[in-house]
Short mmCIF file of C-alpha atoms in Angstrom, two decimals:
data_model
loop_
_atom_site.label_atom_id
_atom_site.label_comp_id
_atom_site.label_asym_id
_atom_site.label_seq_id
_atom_site.Cartn_x
_atom_site.Cartn_y
_atom_site.Cartn_z
CA UNK A 1 88.12 111.35 101.88
CA UNK A 2 85.70 110.58 99.13
CA UNK A 3 81.89 110.67 99.21
CA UNK A 4 80.47 107.87 101.08
CA UNK A 5 77.26 106.15 101.60
CA UNK A 6 75.20 105.04 104.42
CA UNK A 7 78.00 102.32 104.28
CA UNK A 8 81.12 102.29 106.23
CA UNK A 9 84.20 101.87 104.05
CA UNK A 10 87.61 100.56 104.97
CA UNK A 11 89.59 103.23 105.76
CA UNK A 12 93.43 102.96 104.47
CA UNK A 13 92.15 100.37 101.67
CA UNK A 14 91.58 100.39 97.83
CA UNK A 15 87.68 100.10 98.93
CA UNK A 16 87.81 103.49 100.51
CA UNK A 17 89.36 105.16 97.46
CA UNK A 18 87.52 103.83 94.57
CA UNK A 19 84.17 102.46 95.96
CA UNK A 20 82.98 105.32 97.62
CA UNK A 21 79.40 106.74 96.57
CA UNK A 22 78.20 103.28 94.97
CA UNK A 23 74.91 102.11 95.70
CA UNK A 24 74.57 98.43 95.26
CA UNK A 25 71.23 97.10 94.02
CA UNK A 26 69.27 93.92 94.15
CA UNK A 27 68.58 93.13 90.94
CA UNK A 28 69.16 89.87 89.56
CA UNK A 29 70.81 89.06 86.08
CA UNK A 30 68.57 88.75 83.37
CA UNK A 31 67.57 85.30 82.05
CA UNK A 32 68.07 86.68 78.34
CA UNK A 33 71.61 87.69 79.20
CA UNK A 34 72.38 84.11 80.71
CA UNK A 35 71.01 82.16 77.98
CA UNK A 36 72.92 84.29 75.22
CA UNK A 37 76.11 83.98 77.26
CA UNK A 38 77.76 80.79 75.10
CA UNK A 39 79.45 80.76 72.02
CA UNK A 40 78.20 78.00 69.60
CA UNK A 41 82.06 76.92 69.25
CA UNK A 42 82.52 76.31 73.23
CA UNK A 43 83.05 72.89 74.46
CA UNK A 44 80.39 70.82 76.04
CA UNK A 45 82.85 68.95 78.03
CA UNK A 46 81.99 65.21 78.15
CA UNK A 47 82.28 63.64 81.58
CA UNK A 48 85.85 62.01 80.61
CA UNK A 49 87.81 63.18 77.88
CA UNK A 50 91.94 63.24 76.91
CA UNK A 51 93.15 65.93 74.79
CA UNK A 52 96.62 67.05 73.57
CA UNK A 53 96.94 70.36 75.48
CA UNK A 54 95.01 71.82 78.34
CA UNK A 55 95.02 75.82 79.01
CA UNK A 56 93.67 76.42 82.37
CA UNK A 57 92.10 79.99 82.59
CA UNK A 58 91.67 82.71 79.46
CA UNK A 59 93.26 85.60 80.62
CA UNK A 60 96.44 87.27 79.21
CA UNK A 61 98.69 84.31 79.68
CA UNK A 62 96.07 81.74 78.96
CA UNK A 63 95.02 83.53 75.87
CA UNK A 64 98.35 83.90 74.11
CA UNK A 65 99.05 80.24 75.04
CA UNK A 66 96.00 79.05 73.40
CA UNK A 67 96.41 81.07 70.36
CA UNK A 68 99.85 79.54 69.52
CA UNK A 69 98.77 76.04 70.35
CA UNK A 70 95.72 76.66 67.75
CA UNK A 71 97.86 78.30 64.92
CA UNK A 72 100.10 75.19 65.26
CA UNK A 73 97.27 72.85 65.27
CA UNK A 74 97.62 71.35 68.58
CA UNK A 75 94.12 70.13 69.79
CA UNK A 76 93.48 72.23 72.96
CA UNK A 77 91.00 72.84 75.57
CA UNK A 78 90.66 75.92 77.51
CA UNK A 79 88.66 75.64 80.73
CA UNK A 80 87.60 79.01 82.45
CA UNK A 81 86.06 78.98 85.74
CA UNK A 82 83.53 82.13 84.79
CA UNK A 83 81.03 82.81 82.04
CA UNK A 84 81.28 84.30 78.54
CA UNK A 85 80.13 87.82 78.22
CA UNK A 86 79.08 88.90 74.41
CA UNK A 87 78.70 92.26 73.69
CA UNK A 88 76.85 93.04 70.65
CA UNK A 89 76.78 96.43 69.58
CA UNK A 90 73.55 98.19 69.60
CA UNK A 91 72.04 95.80 71.80
CA UNK A 92 71.59 95.92 75.74
CA UNK A 93 74.93 94.84 77.11
CA UNK A 94 75.20 91.99 79.36
CA UNK A 95 77.15 93.62 82.23
CA UNK A 96 75.94 95.40 85.51
CA UNK A 97 77.56 98.69 86.30
CA UNK A 98 79.13 100.59 89.27
CA UNK A 99 76.34 102.76 89.92
CA UNK A 100 73.78 99.91 90.58
CA UNK A 101 75.86 96.43 90.78
CA UNK A 102 74.35 93.46 91.13
CA UNK A 103 75.33 89.89 91.25
CA UNK A 104 77.12 89.96 87.68
CA UNK A 105 79.62 92.27 89.51
CA UNK A 106 81.17 89.66 92.02
CA UNK A 107 82.17 86.26 91.99
CA UNK A 108 79.70 84.00 94.37
CA UNK A 109 79.30 86.46 96.71
CA UNK A 110 76.29 87.08 98.28
CA UNK A 111 77.16 90.84 99.99
CA UNK A 112 78.87 93.55 98.11
CA UNK A 113 82.38 92.84 98.89
CA UNK A 114 83.56 96.46 98.25
CA UNK A 115 83.01 96.64 102.23
CA UNK A 116 83.94 94.58 105.01
CA UNK A 117 82.45 96.49 108.33
CA UNK A 118 79.15 98.13 108.90
CA UNK A 119 76.06 96.98 106.75
CA UNK A 120 76.53 94.95 103.63
CA UNK A 121 74.22 95.30 100.86
CA UNK A 122 73.02 91.68 99.99
CA UNK A 123 73.08 90.62 96.02
CA UNK A 124 72.29 87.77 94.69
CA UNK A 125 74.97 85.05 94.17
CA UNK A 126 76.17 84.75 90.78
CA UNK A 127 79.24 83.90 88.60
CA UNK A 128 80.19 87.48 88.35
CA UNK A 129 83.59 89.20 86.91
CA UNK A 130 85.47 90.16 90.17
CA UNK A 131 86.16 87.88 93.16
CA UNK A 132 87.53 89.36 96.33
CA UNK A 133 90.27 87.60 98.22
CA UNK A 134 90.38 88.35 101.71
CA UNK A 135 93.87 87.20 102.54
CA UNK A 136 96.30 87.32 105.19
CA UNK A 137 97.28 91.10 105.02
CA UNK A 138 96.07 92.15 101.81
CA UNK A 139 92.86 92.52 99.70
CA UNK A 140 93.23 91.05 96.38
CA UNK A 141 91.00 91.74 93.56
CA UNK A 142 91.02 88.91 90.26
CA UNK A 143 88.62 88.28 87.54
CA UNK A 144 86.80 85.34 85.90
CA UNK A 145 84.90 85.21 82.73
CA UNK A 146 86.28 84.24 79.05
CA UNK A 147 88.91 86.85 78.68
CA UNK A 148 89.79 86.95 82.25
CA UNK A 149 91.41 90.36 83.52
CA UNK A 150 90.79 92.02 79.80
CA UNK A 151 86.79 92.17 80.90
CA UNK A 152 87.39 94.44 84.01
CA UNK A 153 90.85 96.54 83.55
CA UNK A 154 91.32 99.76 82.50
CA UNK A 155 92.55 98.65 79.01
CA UNK A 156 96.13 99.68 79.79
CA UNK A 157 99.12 98.27 78.04
CA UNK A 158 101.95 100.26 79.29
CA UNK A 159 104.92 99.07 78.40
CA UNK A 160 108.07 99.56 81.49
CA UNK A 161 111.12 101.38 81.26
CA UNK A 162 114.13 99.66 80.18
CA UNK A 163 115.90 100.75 83.45
CA UNK A 164 112.89 99.24 85.79
CA UNK A 165 112.62 96.27 83.64
CA UNK A 166 116.11 95.27 84.11
CA UNK A 167 115.82 95.65 87.96
CA UNK A 168 113.19 93.42 88.20
CA UNK A 169 113.73 90.53 85.48
CA UNK A 170 116.63 88.04 84.92
CA UNK A 171 119.21 89.40 82.78
CA UNK A 172 118.58 86.31 80.34
CA UNK A 173 115.33 88.36 79.50
CA UNK A 174 116.41 91.22 77.02
CA UNK A 175 114.66 94.00 77.18
CA UNK A 176 115.35 95.39 73.75
CA UNK A 177 114.06 91.90 72.21
CA UNK A 178 110.96 92.17 74.03
CA UNK A 179 110.95 96.05 73.05
CA UNK A 180 111.26 94.87 69.64
CA UNK A 181 109.24 91.77 69.24
CA UNK A 182 106.88 90.67 72.26
CA UNK A 183 105.40 93.84 73.24
CA UNK A 184 104.64 95.53 69.61
CA UNK A 185 102.78 91.77 68.80
CA UNK A 186 100.46 92.08 72.15
CA UNK A 187 99.62 95.91 71.23
CA UNK A 188 98.80 95.32 67.61
CA UNK A 189 96.97 91.90 68.24
CA UNK A 190 94.91 94.29 70.79
CA UNK A 191 94.47 97.12 68.31
CA UNK A 192 95.51 99.38 71.06
CA UNK A 193 96.48 103.27 70.74
CA UNK A 194 96.59 106.17 72.61
CA UNK A 195 93.75 108.85 73.45
CA UNK A 196 92.97 110.59 70.27
CA UNK A 197 92.85 114.32 70.27
CA UNK A 198 89.27 114.88 69.58
CA UNK A 199 88.15 112.81 72.66
CA UNK A 200 90.71 114.16 75.06
CA UNK A 201 89.21 117.67 74.20
CA UNK A 202 85.79 116.79 74.94
CA UNK A 203 83.78 117.65 78.01
CA UNK A 204 83.93 114.24 79.41
CA UNK A 205 87.54 113.98 79.46
CA UNK A 206 87.88 117.07 81.87
CA UNK A 207 90.24 115.03 84.49
CA UNK A 208 92.68 114.32 81.88
CA UNK A 209 92.98 117.51 80.85
CA UNK A 210 93.29 118.74 84.63
CA UNK A 211 95.97 115.67 84.99
CA UNK A 212 98.18 116.71 82.10
CA UNK A 213 98.18 120.53 83.30
CA UNK A 214 98.94 119.76 86.75
CA UNK A 215 102.06 117.43 85.61
CA UNK A 216 103.16 119.88 83.15
CA UNK A 217 103.60 122.75 85.35
CA UNK A 218 105.34 120.27 87.99
CA UNK A 219 107.87 119.08 85.45
CA UNK A 220 106.23 115.37 85.62
CA UNK A 221 106.72 113.76 82.34
CA UNK A 222 103.50 112.21 81.02
CA UNK A 223 102.51 110.26 77.93
CA UNK A 224 99.26 109.11 76.37
CA UNK A 225 99.12 105.19 77.19
CA UNK A 226 98.32 102.54 74.70
CA UNK A 227 94.93 101.49 75.53
CA UNK A 228 93.05 98.25 74.05
CA UNK A 229 89.98 100.60 73.55
CA UNK A 230 87.71 101.14 70.60
CA UNK A 231 87.88 104.98 70.32
CA UNK A 232 85.25 104.70 67.49
CA UNK A 233 82.95 103.13 70.01
CA UNK A 234 83.75 105.95 72.44
CA UNK A 235 83.12 108.69 69.76
CA UNK A 236 79.54 107.07 69.37
CA UNK A 237 79.15 107.06 73.20
CA UNK A 238 79.91 110.87 73.08
CA UNK A 239 77.35 111.05 70.26
CA UNK A 240 74.56 109.65 71.95
CA UNK A 241 74.54 106.39 69.81
CA UNK A 242 75.56 103.96 72.56
CA UNK A 243 74.98 103.53 75.93
CA UNK A 244 77.43 105.97 77.87
CA UNK A 245 79.92 103.34 79.32
CA UNK A 246 83.49 104.38 79.01
CA UNK A 247 82.55 108.15 78.97
CA UNK A 248 80.54 107.56 82.16
CA UNK A 249 83.44 105.77 83.95
CA UNK A 250 82.25 102.47 83.76
CA UNK A 251 85.37 100.02 83.88
CA UNK A 252 85.64 97.28 86.73
CA UNK A 253 82.57 95.55 85.45
CA UNK A 254 82.96 95.49 81.85
CA UNK A 255 81.52 97.85 79.02
CA UNK A 256 78.36 97.34 77.83
CA UNK A 257 78.99 99.97 75.08
CA UNK A 258 81.67 97.08 73.77
CA UNK A 259 84.30 99.57 74.04
CA UNK A 260 86.87 97.24 75.40
CA UNK A 261 89.28 95.16 72.82
CA UNK A 262 89.02 92.25 75.42
CA UNK A 263 90.83 88.94 74.73
CA UNK A 264 87.41 87.37 73.81
CA UNK A 265 87.71 89.70 70.50
CA UNK A 266 91.22 89.00 69.42
CA UNK A 267 93.49 86.00 70.86
CA UNK A 268 90.38 83.71 71.97
CA UNK A 269 88.69 84.51 68.80
CA UNK A 270 91.51 83.43 66.56
CA UNK A 271 92.36 80.31 68.73
CA UNK A 272 89.03 79.14 68.24
CA UNK A 273 88.65 80.17 64.46
CA UNK A 274 91.64 78.12 64.06
CA UNK A 275 89.54 74.99 64.47
CA UNK A 276 92.14 73.19 67.36
CA UNK A 277 90.85 75.15 70.15
CA UNK A 278 87.38 74.82 72.27
CA UNK A 279 86.49 76.88 75.47
CA UNK A 280 84.72 75.37 78.14
CA UNK A 281 83.27 78.02 80.32
CA UNK A 282 81.96 77.65 83.66
CA UNK A 283 84.71 74.93 84.24
CA UNK A 284 86.46 75.37 87.61
CA UNK A 285 89.56 73.08 88.05
CA UNK A 286 89.63 71.50 91.56
CA UNK A 287 92.66 69.38 91.38
CA UNK A 288 95.99 68.84 88.97
CA UNK A 289 97.41 65.37 89.24
CA UNK A 290 100.64 63.66 87.65
CA UNK A 291 100.28 60.62 85.59
CA UNK A 292 103.16 58.55 84.17
CA UNK A 293 102.51 60.46 80.79
CA UNK A 294 100.71 63.70 81.05
CA UNK A 295 98.11 65.36 83.72
CA UNK A 296 94.59 64.60 84.82
CA UNK A 297 92.15 67.42 85.86
CA UNK A 298 89.34 67.31 88.46
CA UNK A 299 87.02 69.73 87.09
CA UNK A 300 83.68 71.26 88.03
CA UNK A 301 81.03 72.38 85.84
CA UNK A 302 78.87 75.07 87.45
CA UNK A 303 75.47 76.73 86.60
CA UNK A 304 75.73 80.55 86.94
CA UNK A 305 74.46 80.45 90.24
CA UNK A 306 77.73 78.65 91.18
CA UNK A 307 76.56 75.35 91.69
CA UNK A 308 78.01 72.22 90.81
CA UNK A 309 75.91 70.30 88.37
CA UNK A 310 78.59 67.97 87.06
CA UNK A 311 82.00 66.53 87.58
CA UNK A 312 84.50 65.52 85.00
CA UNK A 313 88.01 64.14 84.41
CA UNK A 314 90.60 65.67 81.61
CA UNK A 315 93.56 64.32 80.69
CA UNK A 316 96.53 66.07 78.82
CA UNK A 317 99.81 65.83 77.52
CA UNK A 318 100.81 69.35 77.98
CA UNK A 319 99.20 71.60 80.63
CA UNK A 320 99.61 75.30 80.96
CA UNK A 321 98.91 76.98 83.82
CA UNK A 322 96.96 80.72 82.77
CA UNK A 323 94.71 81.11 86.07
CA UNK A 324 96.52 84.44 87.10
CA UNK A 325 98.90 84.65 90.14
CA UNK A 326 95.93 83.85 92.49
CA UNK A 327 94.26 80.87 90.70
CA UNK A 328 97.70 79.38 89.46
CA UNK A 329 99.51 79.61 92.64
CA UNK A 330 97.02 78.11 94.49
CA UNK A 331 96.21 75.10 92.40
CA UNK A 332 100.17 74.50 92.47
CA UNK A 333 100.58 75.03 96.18
CA UNK A 334 97.59 72.71 96.95
CA UNK A 335 99.31 69.91 94.24
CA UNK A 336 102.39 70.15 96.35
CA UNK A 337 100.83 69.90 99.87
CA UNK A 338 98.43 66.78 98.71
CA UNK A 339 101.35 65.36 96.80
CA UNK A 340 99.65 64.82 93.80
CA UNK A 341 102.60 67.00 91.80
CA UNK A 342 105.08 65.37 94.21
CA UNK A 343 108.11 66.96 92.10
CA UNK A 344 107.19 70.57 92.66
CA UNK A 345 110.28 72.30 94.40
CA UNK A 346 110.04 74.25 97.51
CA UNK A 347 109.86 77.91 95.51
CA UNK A 348 106.21 77.35 94.60
CA UNK A 349 104.27 79.89 96.37
CA UNK A 350 107.04 82.42 97.23
CA UNK A 351 108.09 85.75 95.57
CA UNK A 352 104.61 86.84 95.43
CA UNK A 353 104.00 90.67 94.94
CA UNK A 354 101.34 93.44 94.86
CA UNK A 355 102.99 94.91 91.75
CA UNK A 356 103.99 98.08 93.78
CA UNK A 357 100.44 99.24 93.73
CA UNK A 358 99.10 102.08 95.80
CA UNK A 359 96.07 104.09 95.35
CA UNK A 360 95.74 108.04 96.08
CA UNK A 361 93.40 110.86 96.00
CA UNK A 362 93.54 114.60 95.72
CA UNK A 363 90.91 117.10 96.39
CA UNK A 364 91.37 120.03 94.14
CA UNK A 365 88.61 122.51 95.00
CA UNK A 366 87.03 122.88 91.99
CA UNK A 367 85.06 120.19 89.38
CA UNK A 368 87.87 117.60 88.56
CA UNK A 369 85.87 115.50 86.02
CA UNK A 370 86.81 112.31 87.45
CA UNK A 371 83.36 110.33 87.66
CA UNK A 372 83.56 110.46 83.93
CA UNK A 373 85.90 110.12 80.91
CA UNK A 374 87.21 106.41 80.74
CA UNK A 375 89.45 104.13 80.58
CA UNK A 376 92.39 105.24 82.36
CA UNK A 377 94.23 107.39 79.52
CA UNK A 378 97.68 109.23 80.56
CA UNK A 379 100.08 108.12 82.73
CA UNK A 380 103.11 110.21 84.87
CA UNK A 381 106.27 108.93 84.81
CA UNK A 382 108.11 110.10 88.14
CA UNK A 383 111.47 107.88 87.64
CA UNK A 384 114.28 110.64 88.08
CA UNK A 385 113.36 113.03 90.51
CA UNK A 386 111.41 110.92 93.51
CA UNK A 387 113.79 110.47 96.26
CA UNK A 388 112.10 107.19 97.28
CA UNK A 389 112.35 105.51 93.99
CA UNK A 390 110.58 105.48 90.32
CA UNK A 391 106.96 105.77 90.84
CA UNK A 392 104.00 105.27 88.23
CA UNK A 393 101.23 107.26 88.40
CA UNK A 394 97.59 106.82 86.35
CA UNK A 395 94.68 108.74 86.67
CA UNK A 396 91.48 106.86 85.97
CA UNK A 397 87.77 107.82 86.39
CA UNK A 398 85.31 106.22 89.07
CA UNK A 399 81.53 106.57 88.56
CA UNK A 400 79.95 108.74 91.23
CA UNK A 401 83.10 110.10 92.54
CA UNK A 402 83.22 113.40 94.34
CA UNK A 403 83.26 116.32 91.95
CA UNK A 404 86.48 117.79 92.85
CA UNK A 405 88.53 114.45 93.42
CA UNK A 406 91.22 113.18 91.13
CA UNK A 407 91.82 109.24 91.55
CA UNK A 408 95.23 107.78 90.91
CA UNK A 409 96.59 104.33 90.66
CA UNK A 410 100.38 104.23 91.71
CA UNK A 411 102.73 101.50 90.69
CA UNK A 412 106.43 101.20 91.67
CA UNK A 413 109.24 98.28 92.31
CA UNK A 414 108.00 96.34 95.16
CA UNK A 415 110.58 95.06 97.44
CA UNK A 416 108.00 93.10 99.77
CA UNK A 417 107.39 89.53 99.33
CA UNK A 418 104.56 87.49 100.11
CA UNK A 419 104.38 83.60 100.54
CA UNK A 420 101.48 81.02 100.27
CA UNK A 421 100.71 77.98 102.03
CA UNK A 422 98.41 75.45 102.30
CA UNK A 423 95.59 75.33 105.29
CA UNK A 424 94.21 71.91 106.11
CA UNK A 425 91.74 73.98 108.37
CA UNK A 426 90.33 76.12 105.56
CA UNK A 427 90.99 73.42 103.02
CA UNK A 428 92.83 76.13 100.63
CA UNK A 429 95.91 77.71 99.78
CA UNK A 430 96.40 81.14 101.91
CA UNK A 431 98.75 84.29 100.83
CA UNK A 432 100.54 85.79 103.75
CA UNK A 433 101.61 89.49 103.28
CA UNK A 434 102.91 91.69 105.92
CA UNK A 435 100.98 94.26 107.44
CA UNK A 436 102.05 98.06 106.49
CA UNK A 437 102.95 98.88 110.16
CA UNK A 438 105.40 96.04 110.09
CA UNK A 439 106.94 96.72 106.68
CA UNK A 440 109.54 99.41 106.15
CA UNK A 441 109.38 98.73 102.35
CA UNK A 442 105.50 99.07 102.12
CA UNK A 443 105.87 102.40 103.98
CA UNK A 444 108.52 103.61 101.70
CA UNK A 445 105.93 102.40 98.84
CA UNK A 446 103.48 104.93 100.43
CA UNK A 447 105.96 107.81 100.87
CA UNK A 448 106.96 107.46 97.03
CA UNK A 449 103.44 107.75 95.79
CA UNK A 450 102.58 110.39 98.16
CA UNK A 451 105.86 112.15 96.99
CA UNK A 452 104.43 112.17 93.23
CA UNK A 453 100.87 113.38 94.49
CA UNK A 454 102.17 116.45 96.32
CA UNK A 455 104.00 117.46 93.22
CA UNK A 456 100.67 117.64 91.48
CA UNK A 457 98.82 118.99 94.28
CA UNK A 458 101.19 121.91 94.62
CA UNK A 459 100.07 122.96 91.26
CA UNK A 460 96.58 123.74 92.32
CA UNK A 461 95.55 127.54 92.35
CA UNK A 462 94.72 129.85 93.69
CA UNK A 463 96.99 129.57 96.87
CA UNK A 464 94.00 128.94 99.18
CA UNK A 465 93.00 125.88 97.13
CA UNK A 466 96.58 124.94 97.06
CA UNK A 467 97.65 124.49 100.57
CA UNK A 468 93.95 122.61 100.95
CA UNK A 469 94.89 120.31 97.86
CA UNK A 470 98.19 119.30 99.42
CA UNK A 471 96.54 118.87 102.72
CA UNK A 472 94.02 116.42 101.30
CA UNK A 473 96.51 114.39 99.61
CA UNK A 474 95.79 110.39 100.71
CA UNK A 475 97.89 107.50 100.06
CA UNK A 476 96.60 103.69 100.83
CA UNK A 477 97.96 100.64 100.33
CA UNK A 478 96.60 97.14 101.51
CA UNK A 479 94.94 96.22 98.18
CA UNK A 480 95.91 95.50 94.86
CA UNK A 481 94.24 94.39 91.49
CA UNK A 482 97.77 93.38 90.11
CA UNK A 483 98.87 90.28 91.43
CA UNK A 484 102.05 89.02 90.71
CA UNK A 485 104.34 85.96 91.28
CA UNK A 486 104.01 82.78 93.31
CA UNK A 487 105.72 80.54 90.77
CA UNK A 488 108.36 82.39 89.18
CA UNK A 489 110.80 82.71 86.71
CA UNK A 490 114.28 81.29 87.75
CA UNK A 491 112.95 79.59 90.76
CA UNK A 492 109.99 77.34 90.41
CA UNK A 493 110.21 77.72 86.50
CA UNK A 494 112.53 78.76 83.92
CA UNK A 495 112.18 81.85 82.01
CA UNK A 496 110.11 80.02 79.52
CA UNK A 497 107.59 79.04 82.34
CA UNK A 498 108.81 75.49 82.57
CA UNK A 499 107.91 74.10 85.68
CA UNK A 500 111.23 72.84 87.36
CA UNK A 501 110.86 69.06 87.76
CA UNK A 502 108.09 68.12 85.22
CA UNK A 503 108.06 67.87 81.34
CA UNK A 504 105.03 69.36 79.58
CA UNK A 505 103.86 71.58 82.43
CA UNK A 506 104.08 75.39 82.11
CA UNK A 507 103.33 78.60 83.74
CA UNK A 508 102.24 81.65 81.25
CA UNK A 509 100.58 84.03 83.43
CA UNK A 510 101.36 86.51 86.02
CA UNK A 511 102.70 83.89 88.57
CA UNK A 512 105.44 83.64 86.58
CA UNK A 513 106.68 87.42 87.36
CA UNK A 514 108.66 87.91 90.36
CA UNK A 515 106.63 90.28 92.52
CA UNK A 516 105.43 92.85 89.92
CA UNK A 517 106.06 94.15 86.22
CA UNK A 518 108.68 97.18 86.56
CA UNK A 519 106.16 99.68 87.46
CA UNK A 520 103.60 99.18 84.87
CA UNK A 521 100.29 97.69 84.54
CA UNK A 522 100.80 93.81 84.31
CA UNK A 523 98.67 93.24 81.24
CA UNK A 524 101.18 93.80 78.50
CA UNK A 525 103.90 92.42 80.19
CA UNK A 526 102.37 89.31 81.12
CA UNK A 527 101.25 89.05 77.66
CA UNK A 528 104.15 89.98 76.08
CA UNK A 529 106.27 87.30 78.13
CA UNK A 530 103.44 84.68 77.12
CA UNK A 531 104.32 85.23 73.43
CA UNK A 532 107.91 84.85 74.46
CA UNK A 533 107.35 81.37 76.20
CA UNK A 534 105.00 80.35 73.67
CA UNK A 535 107.65 80.58 70.63
CA UNK A 536 110.20 78.59 72.51
CA UNK A 537 108.00 75.89 73.88
CA UNK A 538 106.04 75.67 70.58
CA UNK A 539 109.56 75.30 68.89
CA UNK A 540 111.47 73.19 71.35
CA UNK A 541 108.94 70.87 73.37
CA UNK A 542 105.52 70.34 71.29
CA UNK A 543 105.72 66.94 69.45
#
């Protein structure tokens, strides 16, 4: 449906929609980038260490936890499996690009994992940004690096509607309180705001204007998304003063201009400035064990090729799980299976979801501008008229997209549930997800997205192009970059992230969310829920 290279792409998956046209290079990360990757305030990690609190992971949940622990003078160590990616304005950026990705793109892979059949392009093995999990029934993309998902996402901080939120979350979580207190905290901390008029009207943002036009004519409500984007830097890109990054559709593998207000520039920065929080990059937690008092962690220190260079034992009184749905769930499923956290209940590993994610495209028969103009900027809210249920659609750019295609991410209220179990044969936790052909709810999810995209395609003119556009609509599931659940609230945890059966063990990331964040990108809701959790935990639990 989109331009392809010599490589065969997965049909019916995320890769076929967003990876088309990418050529993979063989370059290795520059040595200068590696040597500059660590902050002088990062922990050097002794072989054995006891600390008051440990946070595993530095994404949207872990960063919020670290920030609040630091400002309350709790001595805290953040363990992050990925490296640090420092962007300094006016200097060459540390990231690879979508047009010529190398090892910096992917987590410890020697092949381009955007494809699974046909020839695979070799790349150097490196502790890169995105790991692809090939699970039972679904492909999941998850991030690594200091800042977690904020390094690789579209900078979208979309707040779900009240009606959708209340269909997903327990009634004990008050939407009005979230909207009044916790959502605004995150937006303010990350300095987020909608795309300005002057940038929206620039040549690189043609795709956004086309989407707005089609949506208006179709009667599809839209809004400009709050994005954690430094629009001043985007202006400098447009003026040619900085490397074209956002405006060139570079999203997945970071942004070399520094346009992303990622977590290392706000929550984590303030945490370290407190003097009570240290970050240890390239520190991979392999096992968690309960002690008579507190917890013991086994940690592998990695070099940037992923080789284990030392092993460490960390003990703590308070342990905060912030490794994301995939990382947190797999660690706790393993601990339950091995008996190292023997009191974990039977809801560990259940109620996992794909956030209702689908991916879609429309060929409009004329230049669409969707290979430029990032990050994502406009959202369509098809909540009232869609007969299959509420559907959110976001247009986003993809470098090297075909000239006449618009690409969309869809998010809905997922009914389908996956589950995890530990495999002794594979020696890891495995996620199980039904195939689309076996699940009526997954078929319904595709129909919901298809209905909304048909509305947009029906606005193409002239008539001959309109017919072709409607026929070109493609919708695909089978993959997600928004994993949610696995250690969910009101089941494995309370609604403040306290893991049932344990004192001082908390989940503050996407694993806490049941299946998805109410037809919205998870980042804002995960961070806002973490803010809510930490308010309560600091007030009631931390001695």
